[in-house]
Coordinates of N, CA, C and O in Angstrom, one line a residue:
M1 N 61.0 93.1 94.9 CA 62.0 93.1 95.1 C 63.2 91.6 95.1 O 61.6 90.6 95.0
I2 N 64.1 92.3 94.7 CA 65.3 90.9 94.0 C 65.4 90.4 95.0 O 65.7 90.9 96.0
S3 N 64.8 88.5 95.0 CA 65.8 87.9 96.3 C 66.6 87.1 95.8 O 66.3 86.3 95.5
L4 N 68.2 86.6 95.7 CA 68.7 85.7 96.2 C 69.3 84.9 97.1 O 70.4 85.2 96.7
P5 N 68.5 83.8 97.8 CA 69.1 83.6 99.0 C 69.6 82.0 98.5 O 71.0 82.5 99.2
I6 N 69.6 81.8 97.2 CA 70.8 80.7 97.5 C 72.0 81.8 97.3 O 73.0 81.3 98.0
T7 N 72.3 82.1 96.4 CA 73.4 83.1 96.4 C 74.1 83.9 97.4 O 75.7 84.3 97.5
S8 N 73.4 84.7 98.1 CA 74.0 84.9 99.2 C 73.8 84.6 100.1 O 75.4 84.2 100.8
L9 N 73.3 83.3 100.4 CA 74.3 82.5 101.6 C 75.4 82.4 101.3 O 76.5 81.5 102.4
T10 N 75.5 82.0 99.8 CA 76.5 81.2 99.6 C 77.9 82.3 99.2 O 78.9 82.0 99.9
A11 N 77.3 83.5 98.9 CA 78.5 85.0 99.1 C 79.1 84.9 101.1 O 80.0 85.1 100.6
I12 N 77.6 84.6 101.8 CA 78.0 85.0 103.2 C 79.6 83.5 103.5 O 80.4 84.2 104.3
V13 N 79.9 83.1 102.9 CA 80.5 81.6 102.9 C 81.9 82.0 102.1 O 82.8 81.6 102.9
A14 N 81.9 81.6 101.3 CA 82.6 82.0 100.6 C 83.1 83.5 100.6 O 84.4 84.0 101.0
G15 N 82.2 84.5 101.5 CA 83.0 86.1 102.0 C 83.8 85.8 103.4 O 85.7 86.0 103.8
A16 N 83.4 84.8 104.0 CA 84.2 83.9 104.9 C 85.0 83.1 104.8 O 86.7 83.6 105.8
V17 N 85.3 82.5 104.2 CA 86.8 81.8 103.4 C 87.7 82.4 103.2 O 88.7 82.7 103.4
I18 N 87.0 83.7 102.2 CA 88.5 84.7 101.6 C 88.6 85.6 103.4 O 90.7 85.7 103.2
L19 N 88.1 86.0 104.4 CA 88.4 86.9 105.1 C 89.5 85.7 105.7 O 90.8 86.3 105.9
L20 N 89.0 84.6 106.3 CA 89.9 83.6 107.2 C 91.2 83.6 106.2 O 92.6 83.7 106.7
L21 N 91.5 83.8 104.5 CA 92.9 83.7 103.7 C 93.5 84.5 103.6 O 94.2 85.2 104.2
T22 N 93.2 86.0 104.6 CA 93.7 87.3 104.4 C 94.0 87.5 105.6 O 94.7 87.8 105.4
I23 N 93.8 86.8 107.2 CA 94.2 87.2 108.2 C 95.5 86.6 108.1 O 96.4 86.9 108.7
K24 N 95.3 84.7 107.4 CA 96.5 84.0 107.2 C 97.1 85.0 106.7 O 98.0 85.2 107.4
V25 N 97.3 85.5 105.4 CA 98.8 86.4 105.4 C 99.1 87.9 105.4 O 100.2 88.0 105.7
I26 N 98.2 88.1 106.1 CA 98.6 89.5 107.3 C 99.4 88.8 108.1 O 100.2 89.2 108.4
K27 N 98.7 88.1 109.4 CA 99.6 87.7 110.5 C 100.9 87.0 109.5 O 102.7 87.0 110.2
L28 N 101.0 86.7 108.2 CA 102.6 85.8 107.9 C 103.0 87.4 107.1 O 104.6 87.2 107.8
R29 N 102.2 88.3 106.8 CA 103.2 89.2 106.9 C 103.4 89.8 107.9 O 105.0 90.2 107.9
R30 N 103.4 90.3 108.9 CA 103.1 91.1 110.1 C 104.6 90.3 111.2 O 105.1 90.8 111.3
K31 N 104.8 89.0 110.9 CA 105.6 88.0 111.4 C 106.5 88.1 110.7 O 107.3 88.6 111.8
D32 N 106.6 89.0 110.0 CA 108.7 89.0 109.2 C 108.3 89.8 108.3 O 109.5 90.3 107.6
G33 N 107.7 90.9 108.8 CA 108.0 92.6 108.2 C 107.7 92.9 107.3 O 108.3 93.1 106.3
V34 N 107.1 91.5 105.8 CA 106.3 92.3 104.8 C 106.2 92.5 104.4 O 104.8 92.8 104.5
V35 N 106.2 93.6 103.6 CA 105.3 94.9 103.4 C 104.2 94.4 101.9 O 103.2 95.2 101.8
L36 N 105.4 94.1 101.2 CA 104.8 93.9 99.9 C 105.8 92.7 99.1 O 106.9 92.1 99.2
G37 N 104.6 92.1 98.1 CA 105.9 90.4 97.7 C 105.3 89.6 98.7 O 105.4 89.5 100.2
D38 N 106.6 88.6 98.9 CA 106.9 87.6 99.4 C 108.1 87.9 100.7 O 108.3 86.5 100.9
N39 N 108.7 88.3 99.9 CA 110.4 88.2 100.0 C 110.7 87.2 99.9 O 111.7 86.7 101.1
G40 N 110.8 86.3 99.0 CA 111.8 84.7 98.9 C 110.9 83.9 99.7 O 111.2 82.6 100.0
D41 N 110.1 84.1 101.2 CA 108.9 83.5 102.5 C 108.4 82.2 101.4 O 107.0 82.7 100.7
R42 N 108.4 80.3 101.6 CA 107.8 79.7 100.7 C 106.3 79.6 100.5 O 104.8 79.7 100.7
V43 N 106.3 79.4 102.4 CA 105.2 80.0 103.4 C 103.5 81.2 103.3 O 102.6 80.7 102.6
L44 N 105.0 82.2 103.0 CA 104.2 83.6 102.3 C 103.6 83.2 101.2 O 102.2 83.3 100.9
T45 N 103.9 82.6 100.3 CA 104.0 82.7 98.5 C 102.8 81.4 98.8 O 102.1 81.7 98.0
K46 N 102.7 80.4 99.8 CA 101.7 79.8 99.4 C 100.2 80.4 100.4 O 99.2 80.2 99.4
A47 N 100.4 80.9 101.1 CA 99.3 81.8 102.0 C 99.4 82.9 100.7 O 97.4 83.1 100.7
I48 N 99.6 83.7 100.1 CA 99.2 85.0 99.7 C 98.3 83.8 97.9 O 97.2 83.8 97.2
R49 N 99.2 82.8 97.2 CA 98.1 82.7 96.4 C 97.1 81.7 96.4 O 96.2 81.5 95.5
G50 N 97.1 81.2 97.7 CA 95.7 80.7 97.9 C 94.9 81.7 98.8 O 93.1 81.8 97.2
H51 N 95.3 82.5 98.8 CA 93.8 83.4 98.8 C 94.0 84.4 97.4 O 92.2 84.8 97.0
A52 N 94.0 84.2 96.6 CA 94.6 84.7 95.7 C 93.6 84.0 94.6 O 92.9 84.6 93.7
N53 N 93.7 82.5 94.5 CA 92.8 81.7 93.6 C 91.3 82.0 94.2 O 91.1 81.6 93.6
A54 N 91.0 81.8 95.2 CA 90.2 82.6 96.3 C 89.2 83.8 95.0 O 88.5 83.8 94.7
A55 N 90.3 84.7 95.5 CA 89.9 86.2 95.1 C 89.8 85.9 93.4 O 88.9 86.5 93.0
E56 N 90.7 84.4 92.6 CA 90.0 84.8 91.2 C 88.7 83.7 91.0 O 88.3 84.2 89.7
Q57 N 88.7 82.7 92.0 CA 87.6 81.8 91.1 C 86.5 81.6 92.1 O 85.1 81.9 90.9
L58 N 86.1 82.6 93.3 CA 85.4 83.2 94.0 C 83.2 83.7 93.1 O 82.6 83.4 93.3
P59 N 84.3 84.8 92.8 CA 83.7 85.7 91.7 C 82.9 85.2 90.9 O 81.3 85.7 91.1
I60 N 83.2 84.6 89.6 CA 82.9 84.1 88.6 C 82.0 83.0 89.2 O 79.9 82.8 88.4
A61 N 82.4 82.1 90.0 CA 81.2 81.6 90.4 C 79.7 82.2 91.0 O 78.8 82.0 90.6
L62 N 80.1 83.2 92.0 CA 79.4 83.9 92.1 C 78.6 84.6 91.5 O 76.6 84.2 91.6
I63 N 78.9 85.6 90.2 CA 77.6 85.9 89.3 C 77.0 84.8 88.2 O 76.2 85.3 87.6
L64 N 77.5 83.7 88.1 CA 77.4 82.9 87.6 C 76.0 82.0 88.4 O 74.9 81.4 87.6
M65 N 76.2 81.9 89.3 CA 75.3 81.7 90.7 C 73.8 82.0 90.9 O 73.1 82.1 90.5
G66 N 74.2 83.2 91.2 CA 73.1 85.0 90.7 C 72.4 84.8 89.7 O 71.0 85.1 89.5
L67 N 73.1 85.1 88.1 CA 72.9 85.1 87.0 C 71.5 84.1 87.2 O 70.3 83.6 86.9
A68 N 71.6 83.0 87.1 CA 70.7 82.1 87.1 C 69.6 81.7 88.0 O 68.9 81.3 87.4
E69 N 69.4 81.6 89.5 CA 68.9 82.6 89.9 C 67.9 83.2 89.6 O 66.7 83.4 90.0
L70 N 68.9 84.9 89.1 CA 67.7 85.3 88.5 C 67.0 85.4 87.3 O 65.8 85.4 87.4
Q71 N 67.2 83.9 86.8 CA 66.4 83.4 85.7 C 65.7 82.2 85.4 O 65.8 81.5 85.6
D72 N 65.4 82.3 87.2 CA 64.7 80.8 87.6 C 64.7 80.0 87.6 O 64.1 78.6 87.3
A73 N 66.3 79.8 87.4 CA 66.7 77.9 87.3 C 66.3 77.3 88.3 O 65.8 78.4 89.6
S74 N 66.4 76.1 88.5 CA 65.8 75.1 89.8 C 66.8 75.2 90.8 O 68.1 75.6 91.3
T75 N 65.9 75.7 91.9 CA 66.2 75.5 93.4 C 67.5 74.9 94.0 O 68.3 74.8 94.6
S76 N 66.8 73.7 93.2 CA 68.0 72.2 94.0 C 68.9 71.8 93.1 O 70.5 72.4 94.3
I77 N 69.2 72.2 92.2 CA 70.1 73.0 91.3 C 71.2 73.4 91.7 O 72.1 73.2 92.1
L78 N 70.6 74.5 91.9 CA 71.7 75.5 92.9 C 72.2 75.7 94.0 O 73.1 74.9 94.6
G79 N 71.5 74.6 94.6 CA 71.2 74.6 96.7 C 72.6 73.1 96.2 O 73.7 73.1 97.1
V80 N 72.7 72.4 95.2 CA 73.6 71.4 95.3 C 75.0 71.8 95.2 O 75.6 71.7 95.5
L81 N 75.1 73.3 93.2 CA 75.9 73.0 92.8 C 76.6 73.9 94.2 O 78.0 74.4 93.7
A82 N 76.0 75.2 94.8 CA 76.6 75.1 96.0 C 77.6 75.6 97.2 O 77.8 75.3 98.1
A83 N 76.8 73.8 96.7 CA 77.7 72.8 98.0 C 78.6 72.4 97.3 O 79.5 72.2 98.6
I84 N 78.1 71.7 96.3 CA 79.5 71.5 96.0 C 81.4 73.2 96.0 O 82.1 72.1 96.2
L85 N 80.5 73.6 95.2 CA 81.7 74.5 95.4 C 82.2 75.6 96.6 O 83.4 75.5 97.4
I86 N 81.3 75.2 98.1 CA 81.8 75.7 99.4 C 83.1 75.0 100.5 O 83.8 75.0 99.7
V87 N 82.3 72.9 99.2 CA 82.8 72.4 99.8 C 84.1 72.6 99.3 O 85.1 72.2 100.2
G88 N 84.4 73.0 97.6 CA 85.0 72.6 97.0 C 86.4 73.7 97.3 O 87.4 73.6 97.9
R89 N 86.0 75.1 98.1 CA 86.9 76.3 98.1 C 86.9 75.6 99.2 O 88.4 75.9 99.9
S90 N 86.6 75.3 100.1 CA 86.8 74.8 101.7 C 88.3 74.0 101.8 O 89.0 74.3 102.4
L91 N 88.6 73.0 101.4 CA 88.7 72.3 100.8 C 90.9 73.0 100.8 O 91.8 72.9 101.0
H92 N 90.1 73.8 99.6 CA 91.3 74.4 99.0 C 91.9 75.7 100.3 O 93.4 75.1 100.0
A93 N 90.9 76.0 100.6 CA 91.3 77.3 101.4 C 92.4 76.2 102.9 O 93.3 76.9 103.7
I94 N 92.2 74.9 102.9 CA 92.5 74.0 104.6 C 93.5 73.5 103.7 O 95.0 74.3 104.8
Y95 N 94.3 73.3 102.8 CA 95.1 72.8 102.1 C 96.1 74.3 102.0 O 97.3 74.2 102.1
F96 N 95.5 75.4 101.3 CA 96.5 76.5 101.8 C 96.4 77.1 102.9 O 98.0 78.2 103.2
G97 N 96.0 76.9 104.3 CA 95.6 78.0 105.4 C 96.3 77.2 106.6 O 96.8 77.7 107.3
I98 N 96.8 76.3 106.2 CA 96.9 74.7 107.2 C 98.2 74.6 106.8 O 98.4 74.1 105.8
A99 N 99.8 74.0 107.6 CA 100.5 73.9 107.0 C 100.9 72.1 107.4 O 100.0 72.2 108.3
G100 N 101.1 72.1 106.3 CA 101.2 70.4 106.4 C 100.0 69.3 106.1 O 99.9 68.4 105.7
I101 N 98.8 70.3 105.2 CA 97.9 69.6 104.9 C 98.3 68.9 103.4 O 99.0 69.5 102.6
H102 N 98.3 67.8 102.8 CA 98.5 66.6 102.2 C 97.3 67.7 100.6 O 96.6 68.3 101.1
W103 N 98.9 67.8 99.6 CA 98.3 68.7 98.1 C 96.7 67.6 97.7 O 96.7 68.2 97.7
R104 N 96.2 65.9 98.8 CA 95.0 66.1 97.8 C 94.0 67.4 97.8 O 92.5 67.1 97.5
C105 N 94.4 67.8 98.8 CA 93.5 68.5 99.8 C 92.7 69.9 98.5 O 91.8 70.0 98.6
R106 N 94.2 70.4 97.9 CA 94.6 71.2 97.1 C 93.9 70.8 95.4 O 93.0 71.4 95.3
F107 N 94.0 68.9 94.8 CA 93.3 68.1 94.3 C 91.6 68.4 94.2 O 91.4 69.4 93.3
Y108 N 91.8 67.8 94.9 CA 89.8 67.8 95.5 C 89.6 69.1 95.8 O 88.0 69.3 95.0
G109 N 89.5 70.5 96.0 CA 89.1 71.6 96.7 C 89.0 71.9 94.9 O 87.7 72.8 94.6
M110 N 90.0 72.0 94.7 CA 89.7 72.6 92.5 C 89.4 71.4 91.9 O 88.6 72.2 91.2
A111 N 89.4 70.7 91.6 CA 88.4 69.8 91.3 C 86.7 70.0 91.4 O 85.9 70.0 90.6
L112 N 86.7 69.7 92.2 CA 84.9 70.7 93.2 C 84.4 72.2 92.9 O 83.9 72.4 92.3
T113 N 85.6 72.6 92.7 CA 85.4 73.9 92.5 C 85.0 74.0 91.0 O 84.1 74.9 90.5
L114 N 85.4 73.4 90.3 CA 85.5 72.8 88.7 C 84.3 72.4 88.3 O 83.6 73.3 87.3
L115 N 83.9 71.8 89.1 CA 83.1 70.7 88.1 C 81.4 71.8 88.7 O 80.6 71.5 88.0
A116 N 81.6 73.1 90.0 CA 81.2 73.4 90.3 C 79.9 75.1 89.0 O 79.8 75.0 88.8
Q117 N 81.3 75.5 88.8 CA 81.5 75.8 88.0 C 81.1 75.5 86.5 O 80.0 76.4 86.1
I118 N 81.4 74.4 86.3 CA 80.6 74.0 84.9 C 79.4 74.2 85.3 O 78.3 74.1 83.9
G119 N 78.9 72.8 85.9 CA 77.3 73.3 86.6 C 77.1 74.1 86.3 O 75.9 74.6 86.1
L120 N 77.2 75.4 86.9 CA 76.4 76.3 87.2 C 76.4 76.8 85.8 O 76.0 77.6 84.6
L121 N 77.2 77.4 85.2 CA 77.7 77.6 83.6 C 76.1 76.5 82.5 O 76.1 77.5 81.9
V122 N 76.0 74.7 82.5 CA 75.6 74.9 82.2 C 74.1 75.3 82.0 O 73.2 75.5 81.4
T123 N 73.7 75.1 83.8 CA 72.4 75.7 84.3 C 72.2 76.6 84.0 O 71.2 77.1 83.5
L124 N 73.2 78.1 84.0 CA 72.2 78.8 83.1 C 72.5 79.5 81.8 O 71.3 80.0 81.4
A125 N 72.9 77.8 81.2 CA 72.9 78.3 79.6 C 71.2 77.4 79.3 O 70.9 78.6 78.5
I126 N 71.6 76.9 80.0 CA 69.5 75.8 79.7 C 68.6 77.1 80.5 O 67.6 76.9 79.4
T127 N 68.9 77.5 81.2 CA 67.8 78.9 81.6 C 67.2 79.6 80.8 O 66.8 80.2 80.9
V128 N 68.4 80.1 80.9 CA 68.8 81.0 79.7 C 68.2 81.1 78.4 O 67.4 81.3 77.5
L129 N 68.8 80.0 77.3 CA 68.1 79.6 76.3 C 67.6 78.0 76.0 O 67.0 78.4 75.4
G130 N 67.2 77.8 77.1 CA 66.0 76.5 77.4 C 64.8 77.3 76.8 O 63.5 76.4 76.9

């Protein structure tokens, strides 16, 4: 039986982040009666982009993580990269989900996300090729 505990735990948290961002978009759409698009509402646009960015970034990171874990990559390295990814995605989500949060939250969130993805790419490449 295949067991991917690091990827699975990361996916649980990542799924919760996406769920919370989805709920934010739904609430804003219902409040203003917007069925499709953003109706020119900057707050809704920001929420939609925050949700979309998470939906774009998290799947590739989880795929890389799962493949690396399947290839018996170091669990301590994967654990650190998972933590960096989740902190990054959480900071990013906070910026997009809460009004008035400083833009640096978004910046550092994305920087940590990219750092984790680069780390996952390198870890997978070393594990497969090394």
